[in-house]
Coordinates of C-alpha atoms in Angstrom, one line a residue:
M3 CA -0.2 0.2 0.1
P4 CA 1.6 3.7 -0.9
K5 CA 2.6 5.6 2.0
S6 CA -0.3 7.9 3.4
N7 CA 0.1 11.6 2.8
V8 CA -1.1 12.7 6.6
Q9 CA 1.5 13.6 8.6
P10 CA 2.9 12.0 11.4
T11 CA 1.4 12.6 14.7
S12 CA 4.4 14.0 17.3
E13 CA 6.3 11.2 18.9
W14 CA 4.3 12.0 22.7
R15 CA 1.7 10.8 20.9
R16 CA 2.6 8.0 19.2
K17 CA 4.3 6.4 22.3
L18 CA 0.9 7.1 24.5
H19 CA -1.1 5.4 21.0
E20 CA 0.9 2.9 21.2
V21 CA 0.5 2.2 25.6
I22 CA -3.0 2.8 25.4
Y23 CA -4.6 1.2 22.2
E24 CA -2.1 -1.6 21.0
A25 CA -1.2 -5.1 23.6
D26 CA 2.1 -6.0 21.5
T27 CA 4.2 -4.0 23.9
P28 CA 5.4 -4.5 27.6
S29 CA 4.1 -1.1 28.6
G30 CA 0.6 -2.1 26.3
K31 CA 0.0 -4.7 28.2
L32 CA 1.0 -3.6 31.5
F33 CA -1.7 -0.8 31.1
D34 CA -4.2 -3.2 30.2
V35 CA -4.0 -4.9 32.9
I36 CA -4.0 -2.4 34.9
L37 CA -7.0 -0.8 33.6
L38 CA -8.6 -4.9 34.0
I39 CA -7.7 -4.5 37.8
V40 CA -9.4 -1.4 37.7
I41 CA -12.5 -1.9 36.1
I42 CA -13.2 -5.3 38.2
F43 CA -12.2 -3.2 41.5
S44 CA -14.8 -0.9 40.3
V45 CA -17.6 -3.4 39.1
I46 CA -17.0 -4.6 43.0
L47 CA -17.2 -2.0 44.5
V48 CA -21.0 -0.8 42.7
L49 CA -22.0 -4.7 44.0
L50 CA -20.6 -4.0 47.5
E51 CA -22.8 -0.6 47.4
S52 CA -26.2 -2.3 46.4
V53 CA -26.0 -4.3 49.9
P54 CA -27.7 -2.2 52.9
A55 CA -25.6 -3.2 55.6
L56 CA -22.8 -2.0 53.7
G57 CA -23.7 1.1 52.2
S58 CA -25.0 2.7 54.7
K59 CA -21.7 1.8 56.9
Y60 CA -19.3 2.6 54.2
S61 CA -21.1 4.9 52.4
E62 CA -18.9 7.9 52.7
E63 CA -15.5 5.0 51.4
F64 CA -17.7 4.0 48.5
I65 CA -17.8 7.5 47.5
F66 CA -14.2 8.6 48.2
A67 CA -13.3 5.1 46.3
E68 CA -15.4 5.6 43.3
W69 CA -14.2 9.6 43.0
I70 CA -10.7 7.8 42.5
I71 CA -11.7 6.0 39.9
T72 CA -13.7 8.6 38.3
I73 CA -11.0 10.5 38.0
F74 CA -8.4 7.6 36.3
F75 CA -11.6 6.7 33.9
T76 CA -11.7 10.5 33.3
I77 CA -7.8 11.0 32.5
E78 CA -8.1 7.0 30.7
Y79 CA -10.6 8.7 28.5
V80 CA -9.2 12.5 27.6
L81 CA -6.0 10.4 27.1
R82 CA -7.3 8.0 24.2
I83 CA -8.9 10.8 22.8
I84 CA -5.8 13.1 22.2
S85 CA -3.7 10.4 21.3
I86 CA -5.1 9.6 17.7
N87 CA -5.9 12.1 14.9
K88 CA -9.2 11.7 13.9
P89 CA -11.2 11.5 18.0
T90 CA -14.8 11.2 16.6
K91 CA -14.0 7.9 15.6
Y92 CA -13.0 6.6 19.0
I93 CA -15.6 8.6 20.2
F94 CA -18.6 7.5 18.7
S95 CA -17.3 3.6 18.7
F96 CA -18.6 0.8 20.4
Y97 CA -15.8 1.3 22.8
G98 CA -15.8 4.7 23.1
I99 CA -19.1 5.2 24.3
I100 CA -18.8 2.5 26.8
D101 CA -15.5 4.6 27.9
F102 CA -18.3 7.4 28.5
L103 CA -20.9 5.8 30.1
S104 CA -18.1 4.9 32.4
T105 CA -17.3 7.9 32.8
V106 CA -20.1 10.3 33.2
P107 CA -22.2 8.9 36.2
L108 CA -20.4 10.0 39.2
Y109 CA -20.6 13.4 37.9
L110 CA -24.3 13.5 37.0
T111 CA -24.7 13.4 40.8
F112 CA -24.4 17.0 40.8
L113 CA -27.6 17.0 38.0
L114 CA -29.1 14.1 39.7
P115 CA -28.2 13.0 43.1
G116 CA -28.3 9.5 43.8
G117 CA -29.3 7.9 40.5
Y118 CA -26.4 7.1 38.7
N119 CA -25.7 3.5 40.2
A120 CA -27.6 1.7 37.2
L121 CA -25.2 3.8 34.7
L122 CA -22.4 2.3 37.1
A123 CA -22.9 -1.2 36.0
V124 CA -22.2 -0.6 32.5
R125 CA -18.7 -0.7 33.5
S126 CA -19.0 -4.6 33.5
L127 CA -18.6 -3.9 29.3
R128 CA -15.1 -2.7 29.5
L129 CA -14.1 -6.4 30.8
L130 CA -14.5 -7.3 26.7
R131 CA -10.9 -6.1 26.7
V132 CA -9.3 -8.6 28.1
F133 CA -9.6 -10.3 25.0
R134 CA -7.1 -7.5 23.6
I135 CA -4.8 -9.2 26.7
L136 CA -4.5 -12.2 26.1
K137 CA -4.5 -12.0 22.3
I138 CA -6.8 -15.3 22.1
T139 CA -7.7 -13.8 18.3
R140 CA -8.5 -17.6 17.6
F141 CA -11.2 -17.6 19.7
I142 CA -12.6 -14.3 18.7
G143 CA -12.1 -15.6 14.9
E144 CA -14.5 -18.8 16.2
A145 CA -16.8 -16.3 17.9
D146 CA -17.3 -14.4 14.6
K147 CA -18.3 -17.8 12.8
L148 CA -20.6 -18.4 15.3
S149 CA -22.0 -14.9 15.0
K150 CA -22.4 -15.9 10.9
A151 CA -24.0 -19.1 11.4
I152 CA -26.8 -17.1 13.8
K153 CA -27.0 -14.5 10.9
S154 CA -27.4 -17.3 8.3
S155 CA -29.8 -18.9 10.3
L156 CA -31.9 -16.1 11.5
P157 CA -35.0 -16.3 8.7
K158 CA -35.1 -20.0 9.9
I159 CA -35.5 -19.2 13.5
L160 CA -37.7 -16.3 13.1
V161 CA -40.5 -18.9 11.0
F162 CA -39.8 -21.7 14.0
L163 CA -40.5 -18.8 16.4
F164 CA -43.5 -17.9 14.8
A165 CA -44.3 -21.4 15.0
V166 CA -44.1 -22.2 18.1
L167 CA -46.1 -18.5 19.1
V168 CA -49.0 -19.8 16.6
I169 CA -48.6 -23.5 18.9
S170 CA -48.3 -20.9 22.4
I171 CA -51.9 -19.4 21.4
I172 CA -53.3 -22.2 20.7
M173 CA -52.8 -24.9 24.1
G174 CA -53.1 -21.7 25.7
T175 CA -56.4 -20.8 25.0
L176 CA -57.4 -24.3 25.2
M177 CA -56.3 -24.7 28.6
Y178 CA -58.1 -21.7 29.0
L179 CA -61.2 -23.4 28.0
V180 CA -60.1 -26.6 29.9
E181 CA -59.4 -25.4 33.6
G182 CA -60.7 -21.8 33.8
A183 CA -60.3 -19.4 36.7
E184 CA -60.5 -21.9 39.4
S185 CA -56.8 -23.4 38.4
G186 CA -55.4 -20.0 37.9
F187 CA -56.0 -19.5 34.3
V188 CA -58.1 -16.6 35.1
S189 CA -57.7 -15.0 31.1
I190 CA -56.5 -16.8 27.5
P191 CA -53.0 -14.2 28.0
V192 CA -52.1 -15.8 31.5
S193 CA -52.7 -19.2 29.5
I194 CA -50.8 -18.9 26.7
Y195 CA -47.9 -17.4 29.3
W196 CA -48.2 -20.6 31.4
C197 CA -47.9 -22.4 27.5
I198 CA -44.6 -20.6 27.2
V199 CA -43.5 -21.1 30.4
T200 CA -44.0 -24.7 30.8
L201 CA -42.6 -25.3 26.6
T202 CA -39.7 -24.0 27.2
T203 CA -39.3 -26.8 30.3
V204 CA -39.2 -23.5 32.7
G205 CA -42.4 -24.7 34.5
F206 CA -41.8 -22.0 37.7
G207 CA -45.0 -23.8 38.7
D208 CA -47.1 -21.0 40.1
I209 CA -50.2 -22.0 37.5
A210 CA -50.9 -26.0 37.2
P211 CA -53.7 -27.6 35.6
V212 CA -55.8 -30.0 37.9
T213 CA -58.1 -31.5 35.7
P214 CA -57.4 -34.9 33.9
M215 CA -57.6 -33.2 30.5
G216 CA -55.5 -30.3 31.7
Q217 CA -52.9 -32.8 32.8
F218 CA -53.1 -34.5 29.6
L219 CA -52.8 -31.5 27.1
A220 CA -49.8 -30.3 29.7
T221 CA -48.2 -33.8 29.2
I222 CA -48.7 -32.7 25.2
I223 CA -46.5 -29.1 25.5
M224 CA -43.7 -30.6 27.9
I225 CA -43.0 -33.2 25.7
M226 CA -43.0 -31.0 22.9
G227 CA -40.8 -28.2 24.3
Y228 CA -37.8 -31.2 24.6
G229 CA -38.4 -31.1 20.3
I230 CA -38.3 -27.5 20.2
I231 CA -35.3 -26.9 22.1
A232 CA -33.3 -29.0 19.8
V233 CA -35.1 -27.5 16.4
P234 CA -32.6 -24.1 16.8
T235 CA -29.7 -25.7 18.0
G236 CA -29.8 -28.0 14.9
I237 CA -30.4 -25.3 12.8
V238 CA -27.5 -23.2 14.0
S239 CA -25.3 -26.2 14.3
A240 CA -25.5 -26.7 10.6
E241 CA -24.6 -23.3 9.5
Y242 CA -22.0 -23.7 11.9
T243 CA -20.9 -26.9 9.7
T244 CA -21.2 -25.5 6.7
G245 CA -19.6 -22.3 7.5
A246 CA -16.2 -24.2 9.1
K247 CA -16.2 -26.5 5.7
D248 CA -16.3 -23.1 3.8
Q249 CA -13.4 -22.1 6.1
N250 CA -11.1 -25.2 4.8
S251 CA -10.9 -23.2 1.7
S252 CA -10.0 -19.8 3.4
P253 CA -6.6 -18.0 3.3
E254 CA -6.2 -19.0 6.8
K255 CA -5.2 -22.1 6.0
D256 CA -2.4 -21.1 3.7
P257 CA 0.4 -21.4 5.9
N258 CA 1.9 -18.4 4.6
Y259 CA -1.3 -16.6 5.6
R260 CA -0.4 -13.7 8.4
H261 CA -3.2 -13.8 11.4
V262 CA -4.7 -10.2 12.4
N263 CA -2.9 -8.2 15.7
T264 CA -3.5 -6.0 18.3
Q265 CA -2.7 -2.9 16.5
V266 CA -4.8 0.1 15.9
C267 CA -4.7 2.7 13.6
Q268 CA -3.6 6.0 15.3
N269 CA -5.2 8.2 12.1
C270 CA -8.7 6.5 11.7
H271 CA -9.0 4.5 14.6
A272 CA -9.2 1.1 12.2
K273 CA -8.5 -2.5 13.7
K274 CA -7.8 -5.8 12.2
H275 CA -4.5 -5.2 11.0
Q276 CA -2.3 -8.3 9.8
D277 CA 1.1 -8.7 11.3
G278 CA 3.9 -6.9 10.3
A279 CA 2.3 -4.4 8.6
S280 CA 3.6 -1.2 8.0
Y281 CA 0.3 0.7 7.1
C282 CA -3.1 0.6 7.7
H283 CA -5.2 -1.4 5.5
E284 CA -8.0 1.6 5.4
C285 CA -6.5 5.2 5.3
G286 CA -2.7 3.8 4.6
Y287 CA -1.3 5.7 7.6
S288 CA 1.9 4.3 9.1
L289 CA 1.3 1.5 12.1

């Protein structure tokens, strides 16, 4: 790929980008490990704070620790923005939005006191960064295969779910007619709810048929439930197997194929560059 006309950034920004966005260097791995530890500690802190006995007894300690974590995440967020040439690529990316939502909750307490706990839980999504540390690109590749298999089988699954819905409506209506309000089947929607719960083999037990005919219908529904579970599994498995066969002829089977690494373009924030690549595959910027 020809060299990009984009002017290179200053050396300190390049070094900062290498530490924050890449896990190929010792400093990058150390940064990700520290970040991961802080994330886990933050999530545990949120969980413990929700316990009434702990939240009331150590409220000041929790607030102090949360402020330290929030300041750390704020600094990290700002550094991520200033270390790339096109900040909007990061700001509006998946991780950029997650990082923003992980930073603002405590600041929102100035506007909405006491209403930030729900937003703090979103930090758990940042644990996905562990994949960059471990460099388990093989597993990410397998996840891509599974995602493609689900997308390919989606029309079949939707047809199957529609058939399950029809069965639930019919059987639920029959159970309403057979059992009635005396047995807890007070309406057709409630009966359909019971049918779906029984058909999926969950069986909450909050409603149960008492008449012989109702128990007979329930038996049929439960037996159907076992077969219904196997259908979508078989559909996805077939698509996954087909994708795996197609993969045998892909470039990845070539011994000269070069796997992707953790490098992120400092200019356009593109990812999935091949090992040893000198330029970004999207904008041609020097890596």
